[in-house]
Amino acid sequence: METILPEVDEDARYQVFLVAASITKSVLKVYLNLISRLPTHDNELADLRTDYERKRGILIEPFISHKVYKIAFSLAEEFQHFTLLVQLCEECNDMNKLRSLSLQYPGFADVAYKWYMDQGKESKLLTANIMDRKQLSDFLNSNEKLQWIYQLGQKNYVEAGATLVMLGTKEEEFLSRKKSLLSISKLALLADEGITMDTSEIQNINRELEVITHQERLKPEMLENAGLSPESMPPLTASELIRLSISDNNPNLEDIDVKKALDLLQNIAQDDNVSDEEFDKLRLEIWTAVISRDSWWTKCVNYTPEQIDETLFYRAVILAYNSGFPISHFLPSISDIISKCHWKTMFKEENHFRQFEYILKSGYEQMQSIGIVCQ
């Protein structure tokens, strides 16, 4: 057919399609005749059926690609190629035909649902109306991504909320989808009389939503430097957001950025799945990055302890303190900071490191003197 069509005019094209359809029918009927004659226990039967199904698709699909839908529908229905029938109904936007086929052929609705799921068009399943109530309920209940719809329909709000939380936790592709799933999960749980805002499930969701809000409010410059698009970025964990915020992707690190990093650290501190070691590591990373941003630390010449209030480090500590952070918990001990190997590469001369250590200790003492308790 592909070799003949370019050689004929428009009027003759349909005649070519009719002849091709007649040949297709003859070939497929030969297959069906052979299949019907073989006993069910014959070893060749399975291979013949597989070959028939393969040839059926190869012979009918050209009619679809050339948009000769009438012939394609006729062949696909006569030889019960359900997948192609679903595809044809979708391409022609003929939902009435889809419903008619579902009523006419047992098993067609199952093929239709699988096709829509494979195509990522789950929403069509809710409007196609190709299953009865029980079939739809069974399908929704057996499908992980749609199970919550069934659970809500049964007024099992806690189960629906738990399913949505699970889906939201697993979501790694789109931040917006994760936010939607968690927001609906919160509403579903609160619909249950036994759930309140103080319930642990709601508090866990709120912590997740707080992390999402932080990501949504990242500086455009930081997103661009990190290669992230606000419209399609994947969700990041609180730890990933902290490291992004204090990295070189944020060249203009400010005290408010440090405060946001500490907000995320506080969020992490409430997560039972995060170890004390991971918390301590992140806390030290934050303050090491903060101290490193002040270039005068690398000089430590002709500077006095009083000048520490000019540093980002000091401004960030004061802002965190005024914001109500328990600084003794969120600021590392001075020994932890001093012992960081990072400083050995920053201070090439021993006397510079000693000067840095002296000024930092003086800064801690100064903060203690104004009521900020440090470790």
Tab-separated table of C-alpha atoms in Angstrom:
chain	number	residue	atom	x	y	z
A	1	MET	CA	0.000	0.000	0.000
A	2	GLU	CA	2.797	2.416	0.833
A	3	THR	CA	4.374	1.938	-2.591
A	4	ILE	CA	1.116	2.356	-4.539
A	5	LEU	CA	-0.418	5.419	-2.805
A	6	PRO	CA	2.159	7.944	-4.058
A	7	GLU	CA	1.473	6.823	-7.652
A	8	VAL	CA	-2.315	7.368	-7.685
A	9	ASP	CA	-4.495	10.485	-7.602
A	10	GLU	CA	-6.811	11.493	-4.775
A	11	ASP	CA	-9.878	9.800	-6.274
A	12	ALA	CA	-8.126	6.452	-6.571
A	13	ARG	CA	-6.626	6.504	-3.074
A	14	TYR	CA	-9.800	5.275	-1.374
A	15	GLN	CA	-10.077	2.425	-3.853
A	16	VAL	CA	-6.550	1.385	-2.869
A	17	PHE	CA	-7.580	1.422	0.770
A	18	LEU	CA	-10.626	-0.742	0.001
A	19	VAL	CA	-8.496	-3.304	-1.826
A	20	ALA	CA	-5.941	-3.279	1.000
A	21	ALA	CA	-8.737	-3.796	3.529
A	22	SER	CA	-10.056	-6.772	1.537
A	23	ILE	CA	-6.584	-8.347	1.448
A	24	THR	CA	-6.144	-7.709	5.176
A	25	LYS	CA	-9.426	-9.483	5.913
A	26	SER	CA	-8.436	-12.468	3.799
A	27	VAL	CA	-5.047	-12.830	5.497
A	28	LEU	CA	-6.437	-12.551	9.020
A	29	LYS	CA	-9.293	-14.962	8.280
A	30	VAL	CA	-6.752	-17.556	7.127
A	31	TYR	CA	-5.030	-17.193	10.501
A	32	LEU	CA	-8.309	-17.554	12.390
A	33	ASN	CA	-9.258	-20.600	10.344
A	34	LEU	CA	-5.923	-22.268	11.178
A	35	ILE	CA	-6.272	-21.401	14.858
A	36	SER	CA	-9.776	-22.841	15.024
A	37	ARG	CA	-8.618	-26.155	13.542
A	38	LEU	CA	-5.751	-26.742	15.971
A	39	PRO	CA	-6.577	-28.660	19.163
A	40	THR	CA	-6.165	-26.651	22.376
A	41	HIS	CA	-3.283	-28.871	23.533
A	42	ASP	CA	-1.276	-28.402	20.314
A	43	ASN	CA	2.135	-26.810	20.979
A	44	GLU	CA	1.881	-24.729	17.793
A	45	LEU	CA	-1.327	-23.007	18.901
A	46	ALA	CA	0.291	-20.417	21.183
A	47	ASP	CA	2.887	-19.467	18.563
A	48	LEU	CA	0.215	-19.160	15.893
A	49	ARG	CA	-1.936	-16.913	18.080
A	50	THR	CA	1.080	-14.709	18.866
A	51	ASP	CA	1.888	-14.418	15.161
A	52	TYR	CA	-1.759	-13.626	14.379
A	53	GLU	CA	-1.897	-10.841	16.952
A	54	ARG	CA	1.349	-9.362	15.624
A	55	LYS	CA	0.184	-9.465	11.995
A	56	ARG	CA	-3.223	-8.054	12.979
A	57	GLY	CA	-1.592	-4.910	14.360
A	58	ILE	CA	0.832	-4.554	11.430
A	59	LEU	CA	-1.971	-4.838	8.850
A	60	ILE	CA	-4.507	-2.504	10.525
A	61	GLU	CA	-2.256	0.268	11.845
A	62	PRO	CA	-1.501	1.773	8.363
A	63	PHE	CA	-5.183	2.664	8.011
A	64	ILE	CA	-4.942	4.635	11.251
A	65	SER	CA	-1.747	6.422	10.224
A	66	HIS	CA	-3.457	7.475	6.964
A	67	LYS	CA	-6.522	8.528	8.985
A	68	VAL	CA	-8.852	6.162	7.118
A	69	TYR	CA	-10.769	5.737	10.352
A	70	LYS	CA	-13.914	4.094	8.976
A	71	ILE	CA	-12.001	1.158	7.532
A	72	ALA	CA	-9.691	1.013	10.567
A	73	PHE	CA	-12.691	0.852	12.928
A	74	SER	CA	-14.304	-1.887	10.832
A	75	LEU	CA	-11.185	-4.066	10.721
A	76	ALA	CA	-10.229	-3.536	14.377
A	77	GLU	CA	-13.736	-4.422	15.522
A	78	GLU	CA	-14.152	-7.422	13.197
A	79	PHE	CA	-10.873	-8.921	14.385
A	80	GLN	CA	-11.271	-7.615	17.945
A	81	HIS	CA	-8.080	-5.595	18.241
A	82	PHE	CA	-9.272	-3.844	21.406
A	83	THR	CA	-6.158	-1.725	21.925
A	84	LEU	CA	-6.441	-0.197	18.451
A	85	LEU	CA	-10.164	0.380	18.985
A	86	VAL	CA	-9.443	2.372	22.139
A	87	GLN	CA	-6.766	4.345	20.299
A	88	LEU	CA	-9.224	5.073	17.468
A	89	CYS	CA	-11.944	6.227	19.867
A	90	GLU	CA	-9.451	8.566	21.524
A	91	GLU	CA	-8.123	9.958	18.225
A	92	CYS	CA	-11.643	10.533	16.942
A	93	ASN	CA	-12.849	11.751	20.352
A	94	ASP	CA	-15.737	9.297	20.106
A	95	MET	CA	-16.592	8.423	23.698
A	96	ASN	CA	-20.015	7.129	22.667
A	97	LYS	CA	-18.336	4.483	20.527
A	98	LEU	CA	-16.002	3.649	23.413
A	99	ARG	CA	-18.935	3.079	25.767
A	100	SER	CA	-20.795	1.062	23.139
A	101	LEU	CA	-17.817	-1.241	22.638
A	102	SER	CA	-17.455	-1.659	26.418
A	103	LEU	CA	-21.018	-2.902	26.662
A	104	GLN	CA	-20.705	-5.118	23.590
A	105	TYR	CA	-17.403	-6.915	24.228
A	106	PRO	CA	-16.417	-8.542	27.549
A	107	GLY	CA	-12.919	-7.530	28.546
A	108	PHE	CA	-12.869	-4.402	26.367
A	109	ALA	CA	-13.267	-2.057	29.354
A	110	ASP	CA	-10.214	-3.600	31.050
A	111	VAL	CA	-8.120	-3.013	27.920
A	112	ALA	CA	-9.403	0.572	27.717
A	113	TYR	CA	-8.455	1.295	31.322
A	114	LYS	CA	-4.990	-0.179	30.858
A	115	TRP	CA	-4.456	1.875	27.689
A	116	TYR	CA	-5.452	5.140	29.366
A	117	MET	CA	-3.216	4.384	32.331
A	118	ASP	CA	-0.247	3.582	30.073
A	119	GLN	CA	-0.823	6.845	28.201
A	120	GLY	CA	-0.875	8.848	31.433
A	121	LYS	CA	-4.491	9.914	30.849
A	122	GLU	CA	-5.935	8.742	34.144
A	123	SER	CA	-8.391	11.646	34.269
A	124	LYS	CA	-10.209	10.230	31.233
A	125	LEU	CA	-11.077	7.163	33.271
A	126	LEU	CA	-13.330	9.242	35.486
A	127	THR	CA	-15.337	10.640	32.562
A	128	ALA	CA	-15.313	7.749	30.088
A	129	ASN	CA	-18.106	5.925	31.985
A	130	ILE	CA	-17.219	2.562	30.490
A	131	MET	CA	-17.587	0.435	33.624
A	132	ASP	CA	-20.437	-0.191	35.967
A	133	ARG	CA	-20.226	0.998	39.565
A	134	LYS	CA	-18.725	-2.200	40.942
A	135	GLN	CA	-16.133	-2.488	38.168
A	136	LEU	CA	-15.125	1.132	38.644
A	137	SER	CA	-14.838	0.684	42.421
A	138	ASP	CA	-12.763	-2.465	42.033
A	139	PHE	CA	-10.486	-0.762	39.530
A	140	LEU	CA	-9.958	2.358	41.628
A	141	ASN	CA	-9.353	0.304	44.762
A	142	SER	CA	-6.722	-1.836	43.019
A	143	ASN	CA	-4.842	1.095	41.472
A	144	GLU	CA	-2.343	2.789	43.783
A	145	LYS	CA	-2.569	6.182	42.099
A	146	LEU	CA	-6.369	6.262	42.081
A	147	GLN	CA	-7.165	4.321	45.241
A	148	TRP	CA	-7.740	7.505	47.252
A	149	ILE	CA	-10.686	8.423	44.985
A	150	TYR	CA	-12.383	5.152	45.851
A	151	GLN	CA	-11.586	5.626	49.545
A	152	LEU	CA	-13.092	9.114	49.548
A	153	GLY	CA	-16.179	7.738	47.811
A	154	GLN	CA	-16.505	5.222	50.638
A	155	LYS	CA	-15.958	8.044	53.179
A	156	ASN	CA	-12.821	6.336	54.462
A	157	TYR	CA	-11.130	9.693	54.988
A	158	VAL	CA	-8.215	8.453	57.100
A	159	GLU	CA	-7.348	5.759	54.556
A	160	ALA	CA	-7.640	8.255	51.690
A	161	GLY	CA	-5.419	10.696	53.567
A	162	ALA	CA	-2.809	8.008	54.222
A	163	THR	CA	-2.826	6.964	50.549
A	164	LEU	CA	-2.359	10.573	49.437
A	165	VAL	CA	0.479	11.088	51.926
A	166	MET	CA	2.165	7.972	50.553
A	167	LEU	CA	1.795	9.244	46.980
A	168	GLY	CA	3.034	12.692	47.973
A	169	THR	CA	6.062	11.225	49.727
A	170	LYS	CA	6.922	9.141	46.662
A	171	GLU	CA	6.513	12.053	44.226
A	172	GLU	CA	9.915	12.939	42.775
A	173	GLU	CA	9.048	14.513	39.429
A	174	PHE	CA	7.074	17.698	40.066
A	175	LEU	CA	6.971	19.947	43.125
A	176	SER	CA	3.484	21.190	42.201
A	177	ARG	CA	2.105	17.628	42.120
A	178	LYS	CA	3.646	16.832	45.502
A	179	LYS	CA	2.056	19.968	46.964
A	180	SER	CA	-1.368	19.062	45.543
A	181	LEU	CA	-1.240	15.507	46.874
A	182	LEU	CA	-0.226	16.611	50.373
A	183	SER	CA	-2.778	19.439	50.452
A	184	ILE	CA	-5.616	17.085	49.498
A	185	SER	CA	-4.361	14.529	52.026
A	186	LYS	CA	-4.615	17.143	54.764
A	187	LEU	CA	-8.191	18.008	53.779
A	188	ALA	CA	-9.116	14.308	53.636
A	189	LEU	CA	-7.746	13.635	57.118
A	190	LEU	CA	-9.428	16.705	58.616
A	191	ALA	CA	-12.752	15.481	57.215
A	192	ASP	CA	-12.562	12.697	59.796
A	193	GLU	CA	-14.020	13.675	63.163
A	194	GLY	CA	-11.163	12.037	65.042
A	195	ILE	CA	-8.449	14.100	63.355
A	196	THR	CA	-7.477	17.590	64.544
A	197	MET	CA	-4.751	20.083	63.631
A	198	ASP	CA	-2.719	18.784	66.584
A	199	THR	CA	-2.751	15.187	65.335
A	200	SER	CA	0.697	13.871	64.428
A	201	GLU	CA	-0.404	13.022	60.875
A	202	ILE	CA	-1.410	16.646	60.254
A	203	GLN	CA	1.763	17.983	61.846
A	204	ASN	CA	3.887	15.744	59.602
A	205	ILE	CA	2.042	16.995	56.517
A	206	ASN	CA	2.481	20.596	57.658
A	207	ARG	CA	6.237	20.049	57.946
A	208	GLU	CA	6.321	18.702	54.389
A	209	LEU	CA	4.301	21.665	53.147
A	210	GLU	CA	6.668	24.065	54.931
A	211	VAL	CA	9.591	22.577	52.999
A	212	ILE	CA	7.635	23.007	49.755
A	213	THR	CA	6.923	26.651	50.612
A	214	HIS	CA	10.639	27.249	51.163
A	215	GLN	CA	11.406	25.785	47.752
A	216	GLU	CA	8.710	27.877	46.083
A	217	ARG	CA	10.308	31.010	47.542
A	218	LEU	CA	13.862	30.345	46.401
A	219	LYS	CA	15.538	33.301	44.702
A	220	PRO	CA	15.119	33.260	40.898
A	221	GLU	CA	18.884	33.742	40.579
A	222	MET	CA	19.519	30.671	42.711
A	223	LEU	CA	17.093	28.549	40.688
A	224	GLU	CA	18.681	29.660	37.435
A	225	ASN	CA	22.180	28.902	38.699
A	226	ALA	CA	21.057	25.451	39.833
A	227	GLY	CA	19.361	24.743	36.495
A	228	LEU	CA	15.873	24.583	38.013
A	229	SER	CA	12.655	25.876	36.470
A	230	PRO	CA	9.923	27.181	38.835
A	231	GLU	CA	7.234	25.602	36.653
A	232	SER	CA	8.685	22.107	36.401
A	233	MET	CA	11.275	21.621	39.158
A	234	PRO	CA	11.296	18.394	41.161
A	235	PRO	CA	10.713	18.489	44.919
A	236	LEU	CA	13.853	18.830	47.034
A	237	THR	CA	14.319	17.590	50.577
A	238	ALA	CA	14.966	19.986	53.442
A	239	SER	CA	18.616	18.895	53.484
A	240	GLU	CA	18.961	19.516	49.750
A	241	LEU	CA	17.386	22.961	50.103
A	242	ILE	CA	19.778	23.890	52.915
A	243	ARG	CA	22.803	22.857	50.875
A	244	LEU	CA	21.477	24.671	47.814
A	245	SER	CA	20.842	27.866	49.794
A	246	ILE	CA	24.380	28.058	51.195
A	247	SER	CA	26.138	26.883	48.029
A	248	ASP	CA	27.783	28.906	45.282
A	249	ASN	CA	24.417	28.865	43.506
A	250	ASN	CA	23.513	31.614	45.968
A	251	PRO	CA	26.404	34.072	45.470
A	252	ASN	CA	24.744	36.805	47.533
A	253	LEU	CA	24.170	34.909	50.756
A	254	GLU	CA	22.357	37.164	53.251
A	255	ASP	CA	21.391	36.855	56.891
A	256	ILE	CA	17.764	36.191	55.890
A	257	ASP	CA	18.974	33.241	53.762
A	258	VAL	CA	20.748	31.845	56.806
A	259	LYS	CA	17.592	32.283	58.849
A	260	LYS	CA	15.645	30.315	56.212
A	261	ALA	CA	18.286	27.573	56.295
A	262	LEU	CA	17.847	27.404	60.061
A	263	ASP	CA	14.056	27.213	59.596
A	264	LEU	CA	14.656	24.136	57.458
A	265	LEU	CA	17.077	22.768	60.031
A	266	GLN	CA	14.385	23.206	62.668
A	267	ASN	CA	12.008	21.299	60.401
A	268	ILE	CA	14.575	18.500	60.143
A	269	ALA	CA	15.035	18.442	63.919
A	270	GLN	CA	11.355	17.469	64.245
A	271	ASP	CA	11.755	14.515	61.887
A	272	ASP	CA	12.285	11.285	63.806
A	273	ASN	CA	13.906	9.727	60.721
A	274	VAL	CA	16.835	12.164	60.798
A	275	SER	CA	19.711	11.136	63.059
A	276	ASP	CA	21.530	13.441	65.464
A	277	GLU	CA	24.666	12.978	63.365
A	278	GLU	CA	22.934	14.254	60.223
A	279	PHE	CA	21.505	17.218	62.139
A	280	ASP	CA	24.934	18.130	63.547
A	281	LYS	CA	26.524	17.786	60.114
A	282	LEU	CA	23.995	20.114	58.469
A	283	ARG	CA	24.239	22.633	61.298
A	284	LEU	CA	28.028	22.778	60.944
A	285	GLU	CA	27.760	23.048	57.144
A	286	ILE	CA	25.477	26.076	57.473
A	287	TRP	CA	27.735	28.038	59.804
A	288	THR	CA	30.940	27.037	58.035
A	289	ALA	CA	29.451	28.404	54.797
A	290	VAL	CA	28.360	31.586	56.577
A	291	ILE	CA	31.778	32.243	58.075
A	292	SER	CA	33.477	31.509	54.753
A	293	ARG	CA	31.444	34.228	52.987
A	294	ASP	CA	33.128	37.007	54.978
A	295	SER	CA	36.377	37.605	53.116
A	296	TRP	CA	38.036	39.373	56.034
A	297	TRP	CA	38.219	36.070	57.897
A	298	THR	CA	40.853	34.994	55.381
A	299	LYS	CA	43.006	38.006	56.226
A	300	CYS	CA	42.670	38.347	60.000
A	301	VAL	CA	45.208	41.136	59.915
A	302	ASN	CA	44.617	44.451	61.655
A	303	TYR	CA	41.127	43.367	62.665
A	304	THR	CA	39.817	43.408	66.199
A	305	PRO	CA	37.181	41.310	67.958
A	306	GLU	CA	34.857	44.323	68.046
A	307	GLN	CA	34.580	44.176	64.267
A	308	ILE	CA	32.812	40.806	64.349
A	309	ASP	CA	29.483	42.657	64.370
A	310	GLU	CA	30.263	43.651	60.762
A	311	THR	CA	30.229	40.027	59.633
A	312	LEU	CA	27.462	37.975	58.055
A	313	PHE	CA	28.065	35.435	60.804
A	314	TYR	CA	27.206	37.917	63.551
A	315	ARG	CA	24.207	39.394	61.697
A	316	ALA	CA	22.832	35.905	61.031
A	317	VAL	CA	23.182	34.884	64.684
A	318	ILE	CA	21.422	38.058	65.861
A	319	LEU	CA	18.581	37.614	63.352
A	320	ALA	CA	18.120	33.976	64.374
A	321	TYR	CA	18.151	34.953	68.051
A	322	ASN	CA	15.605	37.745	67.526
A	323	SER	CA	13.428	35.309	65.576
A	324	GLY	CA	13.183	33.049	68.605
A	325	PHE	CA	15.630	30.313	67.687
A	326	PRO	CA	17.190	28.446	70.629
A	327	ILE	CA	20.711	29.413	69.581
A	328	SER	CA	22.311	26.950	71.969
A	329	HIS	CA	20.745	24.207	69.848
A	330	PHE	CA	21.191	25.702	66.372
A	331	LEU	CA	24.684	27.183	66.711
A	332	PRO	CA	27.582	24.697	66.847
A	333	SER	CA	30.066	24.830	69.665
A	334	ILE	CA	33.149	26.886	68.950
A	335	SER	CA	35.291	23.766	69.236
A	336	ASP	CA	33.246	22.111	66.454
A	337	ILE	CA	33.744	25.118	64.191
A	338	ILE	CA	37.458	25.464	64.938
A	339	SER	CA	38.096	21.758	64.354
A	340	LYS	CA	36.635	21.922	60.851
A	341	CYS	CA	39.390	20.876	58.417
A	342	HIS	CA	38.065	23.426	55.922
A	343	TRP	CA	39.984	26.224	57.645
A	344	LYS	CA	43.368	24.651	56.947
A	345	THR	CA	42.929	25.370	53.245
A	346	MET	CA	41.644	28.880	53.902
A	347	PHE	CA	44.412	29.992	56.263
A	348	LYS	CA	47.763	29.297	54.712
A	349	GLU	CA	49.669	30.912	57.569
A	350	GLU	CA	49.483	29.653	61.130
A	351	ASN	CA	49.307	33.128	62.665
A	352	HIS	CA	46.257	33.935	60.504
A	353	PHE	CA	44.469	30.836	61.779
A	354	ARG	CA	45.310	31.751	65.376
A	355	GLN	CA	43.998	35.279	64.805
A	356	PHE	CA	40.805	33.819	63.292
A	357	GLU	CA	40.383	31.509	66.293
A	358	TYR	CA	40.911	34.374	68.719
A	359	ILE	CA	38.390	36.678	66.998
A	360	LEU	CA	35.802	33.901	66.714
A	361	LYS	CA	36.105	33.052	70.412
A	362	SER	CA	35.838	36.730	71.261
A	363	GLY	CA	32.717	36.906	69.115
A	364	TYR	CA	31.136	34.050	71.023
A	365	GLU	CA	31.952	35.814	74.302
A	366	GLN	CA	30.467	39.033	72.959
A	367	MET	CA	27.230	37.262	72.006
A	368	GLN	CA	27.071	35.674	75.448
A	369	SER	CA	27.452	39.092	77.024
A	370	ILE	CA	24.274	40.360	75.348
A	371	GLY	CA	22.250	37.356	76.449
A	372	ILE	CA	22.754	34.918	73.587
A	373	VAL	CA	23.605	31.560	75.107
A	374	CYS	CA	26.097	29.592	73.005
A	375	GLN	CA	27.465	26.118	73.504
